[in-house]
């Protein structure tokens, strides 16, 4: 009688050795909130580790389909998470290079007959070995145009997503409702997407934490007055047009730094300290147009 002793596997050690755990930890640390997204990414990473070991043991039948859709409003972290995902896929050996090529319809679809196929193929060539991130992917499909070249691009993409999946992962990104409609009219796409990840909007408190984290990384801080002003800013800005979650906050902070610098110059003091140079004051926030009458423009 023969007894076979099975080799044992330690998945946690696999994750450590690949370096992918470090990427997951970075993702946790650099992004405030997004708990459901972080959970989904950890699940996908677990699947990848298991796949990898199964492949090594000769248990994997065919390369897994890893194409994904990231849905959510602007500024909710889709691009940032996609870059980390590319890194994880690379560390676990699912793509050769791990770079991210981010495109929109204009990069894929030409204006004239015969231009679309070469454009799409050139983008695919650049993305091979990494992740192709198609932002606002639904714009590829324009049924209202009688002869739309988007369809040509879609057909090439679908083919490559099927045939080259051992070396290219496609992530489609955009608003959830439009993506739903896009999938409804493009079942070929829907069936090739293995993982759907939904990015929720940030709450006021989360946006506040994102602001503080962003500033701390740049060695800036908010005074107590500036904190209160920013809380009011967030509540107002959210209700105005073109609000883009964390991106709107980032832009607001860039402008606050500009105002801080201008204020410090205007003071003409010769005794400024590091603390002065680090501190954003309430007036640096309050000068934003967001605080003006609602009739004013959306930006500031
Ligand atoms: N949860 C978060 N914590 C900290 N910064 C964030 C968070 N989400 C987004 N950001 C920042 O906001 C900006 C916009 O994010 P991005 O990934 O481009 O969003 P999207 O692709 O969904 O429009 C980036 O600078 C990003 O680093
Ligand atoms: Mg983006």
mmCIF file of C-alpha atoms and ligand atoms in Angstrom:
data_model
loop_
_atom_site.group_PDB
_atom_site.id
_atom_site.type_symbol
_atom_site.label_atom_id
_atom_site.label_comp_id
_atom_site.label_asym_id
_atom_site.label_seq_id
_atom_site.Cartn_x
_atom_site.Cartn_y
_atom_site.Cartn_z
ATOM 1 C CA UNK A 1 0.000 0.000 0.000
ATOM 2 C CA UNK A 2 1.317 3.459 -0.871
ATOM 3 C CA UNK A 3 0.582 6.590 1.018
ATOM 4 C CA UNK A 4 0.990 9.903 -0.769
ATOM 5 C CA UNK A 5 1.966 12.778 1.365
ATOM 6 C CA UNK A 6 0.389 15.902 0.012
ATOM 7 C CA UNK A 7 2.420 19.039 -0.171
ATOM 8 C CA UNK A 8 0.903 21.723 2.027
ATOM 9 C CA UNK A 9 0.188 25.269 1.056
ATOM 10 C CA UNK A 10 0.284 28.414 3.180
ATOM 11 C CA UNK A 11 -1.799 31.042 1.396
ATOM 12 C CA UNK A 12 -0.816 33.860 3.747
ATOM 13 C CA UNK A 13 2.851 33.123 3.076
ATOM 14 C CA UNK A 14 2.123 33.120 -0.664
ATOM 15 C CA UNK A 15 0.554 36.555 -0.391
ATOM 16 C CA UNK A 16 3.512 37.864 1.630
ATOM 17 C CA UNK A 17 6.157 36.446 -0.677
ATOM 18 C CA UNK A 18 4.503 37.928 -3.760
ATOM 19 C CA UNK A 19 4.590 41.440 -2.330
ATOM 20 C CA UNK A 20 0.865 41.802 -2.938
ATOM 21 C CA UNK A 21 0.085 42.111 0.758
ATOM 22 C CA UNK A 22 2.130 45.282 0.830
ATOM 23 C CA UNK A 23 0.038 46.721 -2.003
ATOM 24 C CA UNK A 24 -3.151 45.876 -0.084
ATOM 25 C CA UNK A 25 -1.766 47.608 2.996
ATOM 26 C CA UNK A 26 -0.854 50.698 0.980
ATOM 27 C CA UNK A 27 -4.368 50.762 -0.416
ATOM 28 C CA UNK A 28 -5.779 50.594 3.112
ATOM 29 C CA UNK A 29 -3.523 53.380 4.343
ATOM 30 C CA UNK A 30 -3.767 55.808 1.428
ATOM 31 C CA UNK A 31 -7.526 55.649 0.943
ATOM 32 C CA UNK A 32 -9.994 56.855 3.572
ATOM 33 C CA UNK A 33 -13.207 54.833 3.857
ATOM 34 C CA UNK A 34 -14.111 52.751 0.779
ATOM 35 C CA UNK A 35 -14.598 49.711 3.006
ATOM 36 C CA UNK A 36 -16.745 47.768 0.499
ATOM 37 C CA UNK A 37 -14.174 48.423 -2.244
ATOM 38 C CA UNK A 38 -11.276 47.373 -0.044
ATOM 39 C CA UNK A 39 -13.150 44.201 0.870
ATOM 40 C CA UNK A 40 -13.773 43.353 -2.807
ATOM 41 C CA UNK A 41 -10.129 43.957 -3.678
ATOM 42 C CA UNK A 42 -9.031 41.646 -0.858
ATOM 43 C CA UNK A 43 -11.459 38.990 -2.134
ATOM 44 C CA UNK A 44 -10.074 39.299 -5.647
ATOM 45 C CA UNK A 45 -6.522 39.095 -4.275
ATOM 46 C CA UNK A 46 -7.464 35.921 -2.370
ATOM 47 C CA UNK A 47 -8.855 34.426 -5.572
ATOM 48 C CA UNK A 48 -5.669 35.328 -7.426
ATOM 49 C CA UNK A 49 -3.467 33.696 -4.805
ATOM 50 C CA UNK A 50 -5.558 30.517 -4.899
ATOM 51 C CA UNK A 51 -5.492 30.522 -8.723
ATOM 52 C CA UNK A 52 -1.753 30.951 -8.687
ATOM 53 C CA UNK A 53 -1.195 28.010 -6.371
ATOM 54 C CA UNK A 54 -3.687 25.888 -8.286
ATOM 55 C CA UNK A 55 -1.797 26.632 -11.461
ATOM 56 C CA UNK A 56 1.466 25.591 -9.863
ATOM 57 C CA UNK A 57 -0.144 22.342 -8.744
ATOM 58 C CA UNK A 58 -1.536 21.726 -12.216
ATOM 59 C CA UNK A 59 -5.118 22.212 -11.059
ATOM 60 C CA UNK A 60 -5.982 25.275 -13.110
ATOM 61 C CA UNK A 61 -7.873 24.533 -16.296
ATOM 62 C CA UNK A 62 -7.565 27.789 -18.184
ATOM 63 C CA UNK A 63 -6.523 31.356 -17.477
ATOM 64 C CA UNK A 64 -9.169 33.031 -15.324
ATOM 65 C CA UNK A 65 -11.139 35.945 -16.678
ATOM 66 C CA UNK A 66 -10.082 38.950 -14.638
ATOM 67 C CA UNK A 67 -11.723 41.820 -16.481
ATOM 68 C CA UNK A 68 -13.531 44.195 -14.144
ATOM 69 C CA UNK A 69 -15.915 47.096 -14.003
ATOM 70 C CA UNK A 70 -15.430 49.941 -11.510
ATOM 71 C CA UNK A 71 -18.599 51.980 -11.167
ATOM 72 C CA UNK A 72 -19.140 55.150 -9.197
ATOM 73 C CA UNK A 73 -19.296 58.924 -9.417
ATOM 74 C CA UNK A 74 -16.260 61.048 -10.332
ATOM 75 C CA UNK A 75 -13.556 61.372 -7.687
ATOM 76 C CA UNK A 76 -14.507 58.249 -5.736
ATOM 77 C CA UNK A 77 -11.113 56.576 -6.188
ATOM 78 C CA UNK A 78 -11.650 54.352 -9.242
ATOM 79 C CA UNK A 79 -8.428 55.299 -11.046
ATOM 80 C CA UNK A 80 -6.390 55.129 -7.857
ATOM 81 C CA UNK A 81 -7.675 51.647 -7.006
ATOM 82 C CA UNK A 82 -7.164 50.492 -10.617
ATOM 83 C CA UNK A 83 -3.484 51.381 -10.366
ATOM 84 C CA UNK A 84 -3.169 49.308 -7.181
ATOM 85 C CA UNK A 85 -5.067 46.475 -8.849
ATOM 86 C CA UNK A 86 -2.581 46.524 -11.736
ATOM 87 C CA UNK A 87 0.213 46.243 -9.197
ATOM 88 C CA UNK A 88 -1.459 43.308 -7.427
ATOM 89 C CA UNK A 89 -2.069 41.491 -10.729
ATOM 90 C CA UNK A 90 1.574 41.975 -11.607
ATOM 91 C CA UNK A 91 2.939 40.866 -8.230
ATOM 92 C CA UNK A 92 0.837 37.712 -8.383
ATOM 93 C CA UNK A 93 1.997 36.953 -11.918
ATOM 94 C CA UNK A 94 -1.235 37.546 -13.849
ATOM 95 C CA UNK A 95 0.222 40.247 -16.094
ATOM 96 C CA UNK A 96 3.852 40.648 -17.206
ATOM 97 C CA UNK A 97 4.422 44.335 -16.571
ATOM 98 C CA UNK A 98 1.676 45.721 -14.355
ATOM 99 C CA UNK A 99 1.362 49.176 -15.894
ATOM 100 C CA UNK A 100 -1.960 50.944 -16.341
ATOM 101 C CA UNK A 101 -2.989 52.542 -19.619
ATOM 102 C CA UNK A 102 -5.913 54.890 -19.058
ATOM 103 C CA UNK A 103 -7.988 55.822 -22.118
ATOM 104 C CA UNK A 104 -11.340 57.252 -23.158
ATOM 105 C CA UNK A 105 -13.362 56.849 -26.341
ATOM 106 C CA UNK A 106 -11.269 59.427 -28.215
ATOM 107 C CA UNK A 107 -8.132 57.304 -27.781
ATOM 108 C CA UNK A 108 -9.839 54.252 -29.259
ATOM 109 C CA UNK A 109 -12.237 55.523 -31.897
ATOM 110 C CA UNK A 110 -11.304 57.474 -35.020
ATOM 111 C CA UNK A 111 -13.208 60.232 -36.794
ATOM 112 C CA UNK A 112 -12.939 58.734 -40.248
ATOM 113 C CA UNK A 113 -13.433 55.394 -41.878
ATOM 114 C CA UNK A 114 -10.397 53.151 -41.425
ATOM 115 C CA UNK A 115 -8.994 55.058 -38.432
ATOM 116 C CA UNK A 116 -10.614 53.142 -35.605
ATOM 117 C CA UNK A 117 -9.021 49.714 -35.929
ATOM 118 C CA UNK A 118 -5.432 51.058 -35.982
ATOM 119 C CA UNK A 119 -6.184 53.368 -33.036
ATOM 120 C CA UNK A 120 -7.705 50.608 -30.915
ATOM 121 C CA UNK A 121 -4.929 48.173 -31.815
ATOM 122 C CA UNK A 122 -2.243 50.691 -30.939
ATOM 123 C CA UNK A 123 -3.811 51.241 -27.493
ATOM 124 C CA UNK A 124 -4.084 47.482 -26.960
ATOM 125 C CA UNK A 125 -0.446 47.058 -27.909
ATOM 126 C CA UNK A 126 0.567 49.667 -25.323
ATOM 127 C CA UNK A 127 -1.596 48.059 -22.650
ATOM 128 C CA UNK A 128 -0.446 44.465 -23.267
ATOM 129 C CA UNK A 129 1.158 43.040 -20.142
ATOM 130 C CA UNK A 130 -0.815 45.406 -17.928
ATOM 131 C CA UNK A 131 -4.235 46.893 -17.331
ATOM 132 C CA UNK A 132 -6.287 48.802 -19.889
ATOM 133 C CA UNK A 133 -8.503 51.256 -17.989
ATOM 134 C CA UNK A 134 -11.349 52.557 -20.159
ATOM 135 C CA UNK A 135 -12.885 55.587 -18.484
ATOM 136 C CA UNK A 136 -16.559 56.278 -19.254
ATOM 137 C CA UNK A 137 -16.577 53.106 -21.328
ATOM 138 C CA UNK A 138 -20.245 53.540 -22.303
ATOM 139 C CA UNK A 139 -19.319 56.337 -24.707
ATOM 140 C CA UNK A 140 -17.919 53.621 -26.977
ATOM 141 C CA UNK A 141 -21.486 52.678 -27.765
ATOM 142 C CA UNK A 142 -23.545 55.351 -29.532
ATOM 143 C CA UNK A 143 -26.637 53.730 -30.992
ATOM 144 C CA UNK A 144 -28.077 57.129 -31.946
ATOM 145 C CA UNK A 145 -25.340 57.554 -34.563
ATOM 146 C CA UNK A 146 -26.197 55.570 -37.631
ATOM 147 C CA UNK A 147 -22.621 54.738 -38.543
ATOM 148 C CA UNK A 148 -20.655 54.896 -35.365
ATOM 149 C CA UNK A 149 -17.058 53.709 -35.369
ATOM 150 C CA UNK A 150 -17.354 52.869 -31.660
ATOM 151 C CA UNK A 151 -18.841 49.527 -32.588
ATOM 152 C CA UNK A 152 -15.702 48.632 -34.520
ATOM 153 C CA UNK A 153 -13.585 49.348 -31.468
ATOM 154 C CA UNK A 154 -15.920 47.330 -29.245
ATOM 155 C CA UNK A 155 -15.575 44.290 -31.497
ATOM 156 C CA UNK A 156 -11.781 44.404 -31.402
ATOM 157 C CA UNK A 157 -11.782 44.900 -27.623
ATOM 158 C CA UNK A 158 -14.119 41.953 -27.075
ATOM 159 C CA UNK A 159 -11.940 39.703 -29.158
ATOM 160 C CA UNK A 160 -8.758 40.655 -27.337
ATOM 161 C CA UNK A 161 -10.467 40.377 -23.932
ATOM 162 C CA UNK A 162 -11.231 36.787 -24.810
ATOM 163 C CA UNK A 163 -8.037 35.746 -26.586
ATOM 164 C CA UNK A 164 -5.357 37.631 -24.669
ATOM 165 C CA UNK A 165 -6.708 37.352 -21.166
ATOM 166 C CA UNK A 166 -3.546 35.746 -19.873
ATOM 167 C CA UNK A 167 -1.734 39.013 -20.563
ATOM 168 C CA UNK A 168 -4.256 41.847 -20.478
ATOM 169 C CA UNK A 169 -6.843 42.876 -17.914
ATOM 170 C CA UNK A 170 -9.469 45.411 -18.969
ATOM 171 C CA UNK A 171 -11.179 47.617 -16.384
ATOM 172 C CA UNK A 172 -14.253 49.533 -17.544
ATOM 173 C CA UNK A 173 -15.047 52.569 -15.413
ATOM 174 C CA UNK A 174 -17.848 55.103 -15.174
ATOM 175 C CA UNK A 175 -21.195 56.040 -13.676
ATOM 176 C CA UNK A 176 -23.132 52.997 -12.427
ATOM 177 C CA UNK A 177 -26.435 53.726 -14.206
ATOM 178 C CA UNK A 178 -24.828 54.374 -17.590
ATOM 179 C CA UNK A 179 -22.662 51.296 -17.232
ATOM 180 C CA UNK A 180 -25.769 49.217 -16.502
ATOM 181 C CA UNK A 181 -27.390 50.465 -19.689
ATOM 182 C CA UNK A 182 -24.175 49.849 -21.628
ATOM 183 C CA UNK A 183 -24.029 46.250 -20.418
ATOM 184 C CA UNK A 184 -27.702 45.761 -21.206
ATOM 185 C CA UNK A 185 -27.098 46.649 -24.855
ATOM 186 C CA UNK A 186 -23.679 44.946 -25.016
ATOM 187 C CA UNK A 187 -24.081 41.461 -23.551
ATOM 188 C CA UNK A 188 -20.684 40.549 -25.002
ATOM 189 C CA UNK A 189 -19.072 42.949 -22.582
ATOM 190 C CA UNK A 190 -21.198 41.927 -19.649
ATOM 191 C CA UNK A 191 -20.317 38.269 -20.059
ATOM 192 C CA UNK A 192 -16.596 39.030 -20.152
ATOM 193 C CA UNK A 193 -16.551 41.043 -16.936
ATOM 194 C CA UNK A 194 -15.797 38.796 -13.994
ATOM 195 C CA UNK A 195 -15.740 41.364 -11.185
ATOM 196 C CA UNK A 196 -17.981 44.353 -10.600
ATOM 197 C CA UNK A 197 -16.792 46.818 -7.976
ATOM 198 C CA UNK A 198 -19.019 49.676 -6.876
ATOM 199 C CA UNK A 199 -17.485 52.864 -5.463
ATOM 200 C CA UNK A 200 -19.775 54.734 -3.039
ATOM 201 C CA UNK A 201 -19.847 58.513 -2.631
ATOM 202 C CA UNK A 202 -17.996 59.902 0.377
ATOM 203 C CA UNK A 203 -19.828 61.351 3.347
ATOM 204 C CA UNK A 204 -18.984 64.818 4.674
ATOM 205 C CA UNK A 205 -16.913 63.366 7.498
ATOM 206 C CA UNK A 206 -14.938 61.173 5.100
ATOM 207 C CA UNK A 207 -14.231 64.134 2.825
ATOM 208 C CA UNK A 208 -12.962 65.999 5.873
ATOM 209 C CA UNK A 209 -10.640 63.096 6.715
ATOM 210 C CA UNK A 210 -9.468 62.921 3.085
ATOM 211 C CA UNK A 211 -8.639 66.643 3.243
ATOM 212 C CA UNK A 212 -6.658 66.220 6.445
ATOM 213 C CA UNK A 213 -4.801 63.187 5.120
ATOM 214 C CA UNK A 214 -3.984 64.943 1.857
ATOM 215 C CA UNK A 215 -2.699 68.034 3.655
ATOM 216 C CA UNK A 216 -0.714 66.050 6.214
ATOM 217 C CA UNK A 217 1.107 64.268 3.375
ATOM 218 C CA UNK A 218 2.112 67.696 2.042
ATOM 219 C CA UNK A 219 3.118 69.009 5.498
ATOM 220 C CA UNK A 220 0.185 71.361 5.739
ATOM 221 C CA UNK A 221 -2.440 71.563 8.472
ATOM 222 C CA UNK A 222 -5.772 73.256 9.025
ATOM 223 C CA UNK A 223 -6.203 75.727 11.885
ATOM 224 C CA UNK A 224 -9.295 75.143 14.044
ATOM 225 C CA UNK A 225 -11.047 77.951 12.183
ATOM 226 C CA UNK A 226 -10.052 76.482 8.825
ATOM 227 C CA UNK A 227 -11.478 73.118 9.857
ATOM 228 C CA UNK A 228 -14.839 74.680 10.610
ATOM 229 C CA UNK A 229 -14.710 76.633 7.342
ATOM 230 C CA UNK A 230 -13.871 73.497 5.367
ATOM 231 C CA UNK A 231 -16.768 71.611 6.967
ATOM 232 C CA UNK A 232 -19.100 74.380 5.765
ATOM 233 C CA UNK A 233 -17.382 74.355 2.374
ATOM 234 C CA UNK A 234 -17.995 70.619 1.969
ATOM 235 C CA UNK A 235 -21.698 70.921 2.782
ATOM 236 C CA UNK A 236 -22.128 73.754 0.267
ATOM 237 C CA UNK A 237 -19.914 72.329 -2.463
ATOM 238 C CA UNK A 238 -21.710 68.990 -2.441
ATOM 239 C CA UNK A 239 -24.951 70.731 -3.452
ATOM 240 C CA UNK A 240 -23.350 72.635 -6.344
ATOM 241 C CA UNK A 241 -22.845 71.423 -9.924
ATOM 242 C CA UNK A 242 -19.871 69.292 -10.993
ATOM 243 C CA UNK A 243 -19.178 68.044 -7.483
ATOM 244 C CA UNK A 244 -16.556 65.310 -7.786
ATOM 245 C CA UNK A 245 -16.045 63.824 -4.312
ATOM 246 C CA UNK A 246 -12.373 63.582 -3.300
ATOM 247 C CA UNK A 247 -11.231 65.341 -6.487
ATOM 248 C CA UNK A 248 -13.255 68.461 -5.648
ATOM 249 C CA UNK A 249 -11.668 68.448 -2.199
ATOM 250 C CA UNK A 250 -8.183 68.116 -3.655
ATOM 251 C CA UNK A 251 -8.803 71.032 -6.005
ATOM 252 C CA UNK A 252 -10.193 73.135 -3.158
ATOM 253 C CA UNK A 253 -7.062 72.463 -1.125
ATOM 254 C CA UNK A 254 -4.814 73.432 -4.034
ATOM 255 C CA UNK A 255 -6.596 76.773 -4.225
ATOM 256 C CA UNK A 256 -6.415 77.192 -0.436
ATOM 257 C CA UNK A 257 -2.634 76.764 -0.607
ATOM 258 C CA UNK A 258 -2.483 79.375 -3.317
ATOM 259 C CA UNK A 259 -4.435 81.801 -1.142
ATOM 260 C CA UNK A 260 -2.275 80.991 1.876
ATOM 261 C CA UNK A 261 0.872 81.844 -0.085
ATOM 262 C CA UNK A 262 -0.685 85.069 -1.345
ATOM 263 C CA UNK A 263 -1.773 85.986 2.182
ATOM 264 C CA UNK A 264 1.693 85.334 3.599
ATOM 265 C CA UNK A 265 3.272 87.549 0.933
ATOM 266 C CA UNK A 266 0.775 90.321 1.512
ATOM 267 C CA UNK A 267 1.599 90.360 5.231
ATOM 268 C CA UNK A 268 5.176 91.441 4.435
ATOM 269 C CA UNK A 269 6.400 89.944 7.679
ATOM 270 C CA UNK A 270 10.042 89.072 8.257
ATOM 271 C CA UNK A 271 9.396 86.691 11.096
ATOM 272 C CA UNK A 272 7.413 83.869 9.475
ATOM 273 C CA UNK A 273 7.850 80.463 11.062
ATOM 274 C CA UNK A 274 7.532 76.930 9.739
ATOM 275 C CA UNK A 275 4.164 76.790 11.494
ATOM 276 C CA UNK A 276 3.003 79.832 9.535
ATOM 277 C CA UNK A 277 4.067 78.152 6.299
ATOM 278 C CA UNK A 278 2.252 74.964 7.260
ATOM 279 C CA UNK A 279 -1.017 76.438 8.439
ATOM 280 C CA UNK A 280 -4.105 76.989 6.307
ATOM 281 C CA UNK A 281 -6.304 79.600 8.011
ATOM 282 C CA UNK A 282 -10.067 80.000 7.822
ATOM 283 C CA UNK A 283 -9.765 82.951 5.440
ATOM 284 C CA UNK A 284 -7.839 80.764 2.947
ATOM 285 C CA UNK A 285 -10.933 78.575 2.719
ATOM 286 C CA UNK A 286 -13.605 81.224 3.118
ATOM 287 C CA UNK A 287 -12.401 83.235 0.114
ATOM 288 C CA UNK A 288 -13.793 80.448 -2.097
ATOM 289 C CA UNK A 289 -16.603 81.326 -4.470
ATOM 290 C CA UNK A 290 -18.499 78.369 -3.066
ATOM 291 C CA UNK A 291 -19.491 80.664 -0.181
ATOM 292 C CA UNK A 292 -20.959 83.293 -2.502
ATOM 293 C CA UNK A 293 -24.594 83.446 -3.544
ATOM 294 C CA UNK A 294 -25.924 80.327 -5.230
ATOM 295 C CA UNK A 295 -26.348 82.296 -8.451
ATOM 296 C CA UNK A 296 -22.564 82.341 -8.872
ATOM 297 C CA UNK A 297 -20.607 79.775 -10.853
ATOM 298 C CA UNK A 298 -19.964 76.270 -9.610
ATOM 299 C CA UNK A 299 -16.202 76.476 -9.203
ATOM 300 C CA UNK A 300 -14.000 77.934 -6.512
HETATM 301 N N1 LIG B 1 -10.655 57.484 -0.209
HETATM 302 C C1 LIG B 1 -9.739 58.383 -0.577
HETATM 303 N N2 LIG B 1 -8.815 58.811 0.310
HETATM 304 C C2 LIG B 1 -7.894 59.719 -0.074
HETATM 305 N N3 LIG B 1 -7.790 60.252 -1.298
HETATM 306 C C3 LIG B 1 -8.693 59.860 -2.222
HETATM 307 C C4 LIG B 1 -9.693 58.900 -1.913
HETATM 308 N N4 LIG B 1 -10.445 58.688 -3.015
HETATM 309 C C5 LIG B 1 -9.932 59.473 -3.985
HETATM 310 N N5 LIG B 1 -8.873 60.176 -3.521
HETATM 311 C C6 LIG B 1 -8.076 61.133 -4.278
HETATM 312 O O1 LIG B 1 -8.963 61.907 -5.069
HETATM 313 C C7 LIG B 1 -8.473 62.066 -6.380
HETATM 314 C C8 LIG B 1 -9.452 61.504 -7.390
HETATM 315 O O2 LIG B 1 -9.471 60.089 -7.303
HETATM 316 P P1 LIG B 1 -9.556 59.147 -8.595
HETATM 317 O O3 LIG B 1 -9.008 57.806 -8.241
HETATM 318 O O4 LIG B 1 -8.948 59.832 -9.772
HETATM 319 O O5 LIG B 1 -11.144 59.072 -8.759
HETATM 320 P P2 LIG B 1 -12.009 58.579 -10.013
HETATM 321 O O6 LIG B 1 -11.100 57.808 -10.939
HETATM 322 O O7 LIG B 1 -13.091 57.749 -9.402
HETATM 323 O O8 LIG B 1 -12.547 59.820 -10.660
HETATM 324 C C9 LIG B 1 -7.119 61.392 -6.422
HETATM 325 O O9 LIG B 1 -6.141 62.371 -6.203
HETATM 326 C C10 LIG B 1 -7.181 60.417 -5.268
HETATM 327 O O10 LIG B 1 -5.916 60.155 -4.738
HETATM 328 MG MG1 LIG B 2 -10.679 58.556 -12.899
#
